[in-house]
Amino acid sequence: MQLTVWTYEGPPHMGAMRIAASMRDVHCVLHAPQGDTYADLLFTMIARNAKRPPVTYTTFQARDLGGDTAELVRRTLRDTVERFQPQALLVGEACTAELLQDQPGALAEGMGFDIPVIPLELPAYTRKENWGAGETFFALVRGLLRGRPVPERGNGAPKANLLGPTALGFRCRDDITEVTKLLDSLGIEVNVVAPAGASPMDLLRLPEADFNVCLYPEIAHDSCAWLERMFKQPFTRTVPIGVGATVDFLREVGGLIGGDPAQAIAAAQTRLPWYSRSVDSTYLTGKRVFIFGDATHAIAAARVATEELGFDVVGLGTYAREFSREVRAAAEKYGVEALITDDYLAVEAKVLELAPELVLGTQMERHIAKRAGIPCAVISAPVHVQDFPARHAPQMGFEGANVLFDTWVHPLMMGLEEHLIAMFREDIEFNDEAAPSHLGPAATRGGAEARADAPAGDAPADASDDDLTWDMDAERELRKIPFFVRGKARRNTERYARERGLATITIETLYDAKAHFGR
């Protein structure tokens, strides 16, 4: 652990809280000091949850350390079960409490509760938040299902479980909707979605499905692998982010159920392929992009960026060390060196070194890119409140591909606009300080009249003392020229007129100058 201003992941007990906050009828008791009780802030203010998270702390203080802190744990456990009456109880400890070695999980197991007690072993000084979330979900699944027989399957429509979405995840709510639509297009029924929205009773139904969809490997891979071993349930390896990956996902699922996904693929509605080839985005081809986030979204973003939008990946990395092998393999495919780090300063240094034209990352990369003046789009947790939108904004499926196009391309278009503003800031026709505002009195008069009334300090820097005059027709014709080349056209025309001793610039002079300098 290290003291830092920003961290991509919290300690593993944060992951345990995410699982508890995602589920129904589950409560988490954490042995933690006073001051560690920040769950309410994260889940109600950041993730916009409508209810407080089901997390209770022992909240021991300095004066408690001289007494029996284990008894404090027992009292908190009894009060929690009596008050909330959960179907399952998660018991763990925060970083500081780990040093006390009170072993709250073992204490809870010995108290004789008539509900499942899931003790959590979360090494705070060697592991991080996503690992803690995955381990907590795995402990719940294993604790509730161990020893149960493999049920009979094959009666009726095929069923699938969607595993991995959690509170504080990135766009999980909307991804569930889109993946459910994909499965429905193949005639597949969703059996259980977990942990998001599931109860312990729902987890008991997991073995009834024919296969599992591993939506977010950071959270669900270990559980999916265990279910495959114990209940003969295969699971998907493709994460359907982007058009190509969504098609691959449908084909993979079709293979698992012995069906043909061709009709579902043909019926797909997505605008990304056409938009990415359209005139509006052709100039984006070859833009240099830097990608950093969790492994799932970073790898998927690299594929979409290169194969579907025509960008060049110049940097790819993750803070999820558990998936460093997968990210390194992806980086090698794009000819770059993977950046595996949880130090935001190292990420910032890499961004400044590579000087990309677009950054795809977390909330931290948004700050880094803003300071560097680089367009940015957020693709991964950790995120801030604005990345929990009220609107439907998935990352997965065909609709998710549309969202990706809008989210990634629009910052680049704004970046181009800002670039043009900077480039032509001194243009007399563009700079508010150099020319009258179109909202001022000059807006109601002709351009030549307004220019005649302008103070001498407002004249263009290259104007001479001979006071060239533009007639009304020439002024109107000049304004038809796009603003980003209008200044050059004006200067060329005035130069042409001076060289020929003309006092008044007419529309014919403008055309002659255009022909002269266009040769």
XYZ file of C-alpha atoms in Angstrom:
519
model
C 0.000 0.000 0.000
C 1.068 3.623 -0.522
C -0.150 7.067 0.345
C -1.511 8.703 -2.801
C -3.871 11.423 -3.925
C -5.708 9.085 -6.284
C -6.178 5.330 -6.451
C -7.718 3.286 -9.232
C -8.912 0.649 -6.777
C -9.677 0.683 -3.084
C -8.751 -2.105 -0.667
C -10.431 -5.519 -1.082
C -13.110 -4.872 1.528
C -14.424 -2.193 -0.863
C -15.072 -5.025 -3.308
C -16.970 -6.910 -0.607
C -19.145 -3.849 -0.044
C -19.854 -3.653 -3.781
C -21.162 -7.219 -3.815
C -23.353 -6.635 -0.757
C -24.683 -3.370 -2.199
C -25.482 -5.128 -5.492
C -27.608 -7.886 -3.958
C -30.858 -8.297 -2.061
C -31.187 -9.867 1.406
C -27.412 -9.943 1.924
C -25.690 -7.977 4.664
C -21.990 -7.299 5.152
C -20.408 -6.770 8.558
C -16.935 -5.242 8.494
C -14.611 -5.031 11.461
C -13.304 -1.519 10.906
C -12.218 1.580 12.843
C -14.230 4.746 13.108
C -13.577 6.757 9.945
C -13.776 3.843 7.535
C -17.549 4.197 7.255
C -17.688 5.809 3.814
C -19.935 3.288 2.038
C -22.958 5.597 2.115
C -21.066 8.291 0.239
C -19.900 5.934 -2.512
C -23.166 4.190 -3.218
C -25.745 6.921 -2.676
C -23.915 10.007 -3.945
C -21.578 8.562 -6.593
C -23.557 5.584 -7.926
C -26.931 7.299 -7.239
C -28.338 4.265 -5.412
C -31.794 4.907 -3.996
C -31.061 3.098 -0.721
C -28.225 2.882 1.724
C -25.809 -0.014 1.243
C -26.327 -3.069 3.499
C -23.029 -2.624 5.329
C -22.505 -2.440 9.093
C -19.208 -1.544 10.774
C -17.967 -2.360 14.236
C -16.440 1.167 14.266
C -13.977 0.553 17.059
C -12.094 3.540 18.422
C -8.666 4.015 19.968
C -10.009 3.485 23.489
C -11.448 0.091 22.422
C -8.002 -1.263 21.605
C -7.227 -1.707 25.289
C -10.281 -3.939 25.761
C -11.920 -6.921 24.119
C -12.480 -5.944 20.479
C -13.616 -9.515 19.718
C -16.636 -8.961 21.979
C -17.380 -5.793 20.039
C -17.458 -7.928 16.881
C -19.864 -10.451 18.440
C -22.194 -7.717 19.677
C -22.255 -6.050 16.268
C -23.004 -9.367 14.551
C -25.898 -10.173 16.891
C -27.416 -6.701 16.524
C -27.053 -6.784 12.733
C -28.750 -10.167 12.266
C -31.560 -9.202 14.629
C -32.176 -5.861 12.953
C -31.797 -6.664 9.236
C -32.646 -10.404 9.178
C -30.617 -11.156 6.006
C -30.683 -14.431 4.092
C -26.870 -14.526 4.135
C -24.193 -12.723 6.129
C -20.809 -11.613 4.772
C -18.178 -11.021 7.454
C -14.797 -9.418 6.856
C -12.434 -6.739 8.067
C -10.918 -3.488 6.865
C -7.199 -2.801 6.499
C -6.593 -1.524 10.022
C -8.684 -4.236 11.661
C -6.653 -6.899 9.885
C -3.723 -5.956 12.102
C -5.743 -6.798 15.237
C -6.220 -10.416 14.116
C -9.646 -10.715 15.703
C -10.768 -13.042 12.850
C -14.385 -11.817 12.692
C -15.331 -14.481 10.122
C -14.397 -17.298 12.478
C -16.210 -15.567 15.348
C -19.382 -15.299 13.239
C -19.248 -18.967 12.218
C -19.146 -19.975 15.883
C -22.183 -17.939 16.941
C -24.783 -20.415 15.702
C -26.757 -18.180 13.362
C -29.492 -19.976 11.389
C -28.450 -18.283 8.131
C -25.390 -18.922 5.929
C -22.340 -17.064 7.218
C -19.667 -16.378 4.594
C -16.308 -15.489 6.163
C -14.142 -13.344 3.888
C -10.368 -13.645 3.697
C -9.366 -10.370 2.069
C -5.637 -9.617 2.389
C -5.724 -5.840 2.437
C -2.001 -5.289 1.920
C -1.534 -7.486 -1.143
C -4.864 -7.302 -3.009
C -7.225 -4.628 -4.354
C -10.898 -3.846 -4.842
C -11.808 -5.794 -7.987
C -10.096 -8.902 -6.647
C -12.029 -8.441 -3.406
C -15.318 -8.192 -5.306
C -14.554 -11.302 -7.357
C -13.435 -13.246 -4.282
C -16.530 -12.222 -2.304
C -18.876 -13.270 -5.091
C -16.982 -16.536 -5.485
C -17.197 -17.165 -1.723
C -20.959 -16.601 -1.822
C -21.502 -18.893 -4.812
C -19.275 -21.622 -3.422
C -20.644 -21.316 0.115
C -24.267 -21.587 -0.982
C -23.898 -24.236 -3.708
C -21.179 -26.557 -2.442
C -22.408 -30.149 -2.281
C -25.563 -29.620 -4.325
C -26.320 -32.104 -7.137
C -26.196 -31.238 -10.819
C -29.827 -30.615 -11.876
C -31.406 -32.007 -15.011
C -31.398 -29.613 -17.942
C -32.613 -29.577 -21.511
C -36.341 -29.187 -20.873
C -37.798 -26.162 -22.631
C -35.915 -23.107 -23.881
C -32.211 -22.861 -23.087
C -31.305 -20.747 -20.052
C -28.297 -18.594 -19.225
C -27.010 -16.778 -16.149
C -25.525 -13.294 -16.532
C -22.660 -13.048 -14.055
C -20.448 -10.135 -13.069
C -22.431 -6.842 -12.968
C -22.013 -4.998 -9.665
C -22.648 -1.691 -7.979
C -20.013 0.920 -8.902
C -19.326 -1.008 -12.109
C -19.250 0.795 -15.449
C -22.684 0.916 -17.154
C -23.644 -2.513 -15.753
C -27.346 -1.674 -15.526
C -27.619 -0.913 -19.237
C -25.311 -3.735 -20.309
C -27.688 -6.227 -18.664
C -30.542 -4.887 -20.790
C -28.594 -5.172 -24.036
C -27.173 -8.646 -23.390
C -30.647 -9.856 -22.414
C -31.866 -8.637 -25.828
C -29.035 -10.500 -27.545
C -29.911 -13.744 -25.781
C -33.602 -13.248 -26.477
C -32.828 -12.949 -30.196
C -31.482 -16.517 -29.968
C -34.460 -17.781 -27.967
C -32.476 -17.991 -24.716
C -34.079 -17.207 -21.365
C -32.134 -15.364 -18.659
C -32.209 -17.515 -15.536
C -30.359 -15.361 -12.963
C -28.474 -12.072 -13.101
C -25.888 -11.909 -10.331
C -24.665 -10.325 -8.216
C -26.644 -7.259 -9.360
C -30.216 -7.625 -8.139
C -29.871 -11.240 -6.992
C -30.678 -12.711 -3.580
C -29.080 -15.777 -1.949
C -32.163 -17.747 -3.009
C -31.499 -16.702 -6.603
C -27.915 -17.948 -6.350
C -29.273 -21.360 -5.423
C -30.893 -21.442 -8.896
C -27.618 -20.826 -10.768
C -27.063 -24.541 -11.617
C -30.408 -24.665 -13.459
C -28.979 -22.695 -16.398
C -27.422 -24.369 -19.429
C -24.455 -21.981 -19.475
C -23.098 -18.803 -17.914
C -22.323 -15.486 -19.562
C -19.186 -13.999 -18.026
C -19.888 -10.319 -18.554
C -17.038 -8.910 -16.474
C -14.159 -11.369 -15.950
C -12.655 -9.310 -13.126
C -15.713 -10.155 -11.029
C -17.124 -13.381 -12.432
C -14.332 -15.472 -13.976
C -13.491 -17.515 -10.863
C -17.167 -18.204 -10.159
C -17.794 -19.211 -13.775
C -14.795 -21.556 -13.747
C -15.982 -23.175 -10.503
C -19.529 -23.613 -11.828
C -18.107 -25.217 -14.962
C -16.151 -27.732 -12.879
C -18.873 -28.508 -10.339
C -22.077 -28.235 -12.407
C -20.892 -28.824 -15.994
C -21.897 -25.323 -17.057
C -19.757 -23.861 -19.861
C -19.269 -20.102 -19.901
C -18.621 -17.491 -22.579
C -15.196 -15.994 -23.160
C -16.238 -13.162 -25.478
C -17.249 -9.819 -23.982
C -19.730 -8.231 -26.439
C -18.312 -4.696 -26.633
C -18.281 -3.402 -30.205
C -19.958 -4.717 -33.327
C -17.340 -7.365 -34.097
C -17.236 -8.705 -30.536
C -21.037 -8.756 -30.355
C -21.213 -10.852 -33.526
C -18.523 -13.156 -32.114
C -20.495 -13.398 -28.865
C -23.660 -14.447 -30.709
C -21.713 -17.082 -32.606
C -20.135 -18.382 -29.402
C -23.506 -18.595 -27.666
C -25.000 -20.273 -30.733
C -22.289 -22.912 -30.490
C -23.058 -23.524 -26.801
C -26.750 -24.186 -27.438
C -26.349 -25.823 -30.828
C -28.181 -23.033 -32.636
C -27.557 -20.870 -35.674
C -27.156 -17.144 -34.863
C -27.176 -16.059 -38.522
C -30.719 -14.692 -38.406
C -30.084 -12.739 -35.191
C -26.900 -11.272 -36.654
C -28.635 -10.315 -39.889
C -31.441 -8.597 -37.980
C -29.049 -6.535 -35.858
C -29.554 -2.778 -35.920
C -26.426 -0.693 -35.380
C -25.224 2.564 -36.885
C -21.548 2.346 -35.957
C -20.302 0.641 -39.169
C -21.928 3.192 -41.451
C -21.144 6.174 -39.243
C -17.492 5.166 -38.996
C -17.327 5.119 -42.826
C -19.359 8.283 -43.304
C -18.046 11.603 -44.542
C -18.400 13.153 -41.087
C -15.876 10.799 -39.533
C -13.523 9.970 -42.399
C -11.051 12.582 -41.181
C -10.766 10.674 -37.883
C -9.007 7.740 -39.510
C -5.539 7.163 -38.123
C -6.043 9.204 -34.966
C -3.577 8.122 -32.274
C -5.364 6.816 -29.169
C -4.128 5.907 -25.680
C -6.242 3.397 -23.710
C -6.151 2.650 -19.981
C -8.687 1.066 -17.624
C -9.799 -2.265 -16.245
C -8.733 -5.197 -18.395
C -12.190 -5.997 -19.797
C -12.899 -2.525 -21.117
C -9.334 -1.674 -22.135
C -8.916 -4.773 -24.318
C -12.362 -4.304 -25.852
C -11.710 -0.616 -26.506
C -8.475 -1.413 -28.337
C -10.301 -3.791 -30.663
C -13.114 -1.338 -31.386
C -10.684 1.535 -31.893
C -8.584 -0.296 -34.470
C -11.064 -2.560 -36.262
C -14.210 -0.439 -36.236
C -13.158 3.215 -36.064
C -9.809 3.176 -37.839
C -7.780 4.614 -34.949
C -4.164 3.716 -34.187
C -3.528 2.403 -30.659
C -0.289 3.967 -29.408
C -0.704 2.961 -25.768
C -2.630 0.263 -23.884
C -2.627 -0.492 -20.184
C -4.495 -1.535 -17.070
C -4.388 -1.207 -13.315
C -5.739 -4.783 -12.946
C -2.545 -6.731 -12.348
C -4.456 -10.021 -12.178
C -5.151 -9.629 -15.919
C -1.761 -8.320 -16.971
C -1.121 -11.372 -19.176
C -4.248 -10.740 -21.251
C -3.483 -7.031 -21.605
C 0.125 -7.702 -22.614
C -1.084 -10.129 -25.282
C -3.483 -7.506 -26.649
C -0.788 -4.815 -26.601
C 1.586 -7.057 -28.521
C -1.043 -7.451 -31.229
C -1.109 -3.669 -31.710
C 2.657 -3.332 -31.590
C 2.831 -1.403 -28.307
C 4.204 -2.117 -24.854
C 1.559 -2.720 -22.199
C 1.479 -0.339 -19.243
C 0.635 -2.331 -16.094
C 0.470 0.038 -13.144
C -1.806 1.453 -10.486
C 0.211 4.681 -10.234
C -1.648 7.498 -11.944
C 1.568 9.526 -12.184
C 3.102 6.796 -14.355
C 0.013 6.886 -16.564
C 0.212 10.669 -16.841
C 3.887 10.501 -17.785
C 3.086 7.965 -20.520
C 0.272 10.115 -21.899
C 2.541 13.160 -22.061
C 5.292 11.103 -23.686
C 3.051 9.616 -26.381
C 1.022 12.805 -26.978
C -2.039 10.941 -28.339
C -4.933 12.667 -30.066
C -7.518 10.848 -27.934
C -7.423 9.274 -24.473
C -9.831 6.491 -23.491
C -9.638 5.800 -19.786
C -11.026 6.209 -16.303
C -12.008 9.303 -14.375
C -8.307 9.856 -13.638
C -7.387 9.848 -17.329
C -10.123 12.424 -17.842
C -8.243 14.728 -15.444
C -4.880 13.926 -17.039
C -6.192 14.589 -20.547
C -7.880 17.825 -19.488
C -4.624 19.166 -18.066
C -2.819 18.161 -21.263
C -5.497 19.589 -23.552
C -6.270 16.199 -25.124
C -9.805 14.976 -25.959
C -10.911 12.151 -23.669
C -13.762 9.677 -23.167
C -14.338 7.533 -20.072
C -14.563 3.796 -20.785
C -13.959 2.154 -17.415
C -14.368 2.424 -13.668
C -13.340 4.114 -11.464
C -15.712 6.873 -12.507
C -17.456 9.883 -11.064
C -21.149 10.652 -10.733
C -21.541 11.899 -14.336
C -20.734 8.400 -15.580
C -23.855 6.971 -13.931
C -26.270 8.587 -16.407
C -30.046 8.597 -16.098
C -30.326 7.785 -19.821
C -29.774 4.372 -21.390
C -26.054 4.280 -22.211
C -24.752 0.691 -22.518
C -21.289 -0.389 -23.621
C -22.288 -3.889 -24.725
C -24.332 -5.124 -27.651
C -25.235 -3.369 -30.875
C -26.743 -0.373 -29.115
C -23.621 -0.193 -26.984
C -21.595 0.124 -30.192
C -23.648 3.187 -31.119
C -22.916 4.687 -27.708
C -19.201 4.004 -28.167
C -19.162 5.848 -31.494
C -20.869 8.909 -30.046
C -18.816 8.921 -26.855
C -15.435 8.519 -28.541
C -15.872 10.519 -31.731
C -17.581 13.608 -30.315
C -14.610 14.620 -28.120
C -12.415 14.426 -31.214
C -14.782 16.635 -33.174
C -14.824 19.134 -30.333
C -11.056 18.859 -30.228
C -10.905 19.733 -33.927
C -13.142 22.740 -33.345
C -10.933 23.975 -30.504
C -7.868 23.414 -32.697
C -9.369 25.599 -35.428
C -10.278 28.271 -32.908
C -6.696 28.337 -31.665
C -5.273 28.289 -35.204
C -7.370 31.229 -36.429
C -7.606 33.141 -33.158
C -5.922 36.182 -34.698
C -8.128 36.213 -37.812
C -9.947 39.536 -38.087
C -13.139 37.763 -39.128
C -12.969 35.356 -36.207
C -11.474 37.199 -33.260
C -14.028 39.142 -31.231
C -11.355 41.628 -30.173
C -10.265 42.313 -33.750
C -13.685 42.644 -35.380
C -17.111 43.853 -34.232
C -19.313 41.186 -32.678
C -22.156 39.903 -34.805
C -24.352 40.532 -31.777
C -23.371 44.217 -31.540
C -24.523 47.276 -33.542
C -22.479 46.174 -36.535
C -24.740 43.148 -36.896
C -27.555 45.360 -38.179
C -25.421 47.228 -40.722
C -23.402 46.350 -43.785
C -19.896 45.028 -43.339
C -18.234 47.964 -45.152
C -20.186 50.526 -43.115
C -19.318 48.755 -39.865
C -15.669 48.664 -40.834
C -15.690 52.358 -41.653
C -17.025 53.123 -38.167
C -14.530 50.864 -36.408
C -11.741 52.574 -34.411
C -8.303 52.628 -35.927
C -7.028 50.112 -33.394
C -9.413 47.528 -34.847
C -7.777 47.531 -38.284
C -5.967 44.380 -39.383
C -2.290 44.257 -38.512
C -1.176 44.110 -42.153
C -3.329 47.032 -43.367
C -1.399 49.934 -44.959
C -2.056 53.674 -44.754
C -3.735 53.770 -48.180
C -7.085 52.678 -46.623
C -8.379 50.163 -49.125
C -12.158 50.136 -49.400
C -14.321 47.051 -49.865
C -17.580 47.671 -51.657
C -20.757 46.048 -50.360
C -20.938 43.252 -52.954
C -17.309 42.225 -52.380
C -17.805 42.261 -48.602
C -20.862 40.004 -48.885
C -19.038 37.624 -51.215
C -16.076 37.453 -48.822
C -18.378 36.368 -46.010
C -19.422 33.318 -48.031
C -15.899 31.932 -47.673
C -15.490 29.541 -44.679
C -14.245 31.371 -41.596
C -11.082 29.322 -41.268
C -9.717 30.531 -44.653
C -11.541 33.883 -44.844
C -8.685 35.820 -43.270
C -6.189 34.495 -45.779
C -8.568 35.336 -48.643
C -8.918 38.912 -47.353
C -5.175 39.414 -47.005
C -4.460 37.979 -50.461
C -7.108 40.157 -52.074
C -5.851 43.347 -50.398
C -2.290 42.478 -51.369
C -3.437 41.942 -54.963
C -5.244 45.305 -54.966
C -2.266 47.247 -53.552
C 0.106 45.709 -56.056
C -2.145 47.050 -58.825
C -2.858 50.434 -57.259
C -6.568 49.793 -56.689
C -8.323 51.916 -54.045
C -11.609 49.978 -54.014
C -11.988 46.236 -53.913
C -14.924 45.054 -55.985
C -16.295 41.581 -56.420
C -14.321 41.352 -59.660
C -11.129 42.167 -57.734
C -11.928 39.370 -55.286
C -12.393 36.874 -58.143
C -9.234 38.065 -59.924
C -7.206 37.694 -56.705
C -8.595 34.235 -56.160
C -7.582 33.214 -59.682
C -4.157 34.805 -59.297
C -3.210 33.150 -56.008
C -4.947 29.899 -56.888
C -2.545 29.188 -59.748
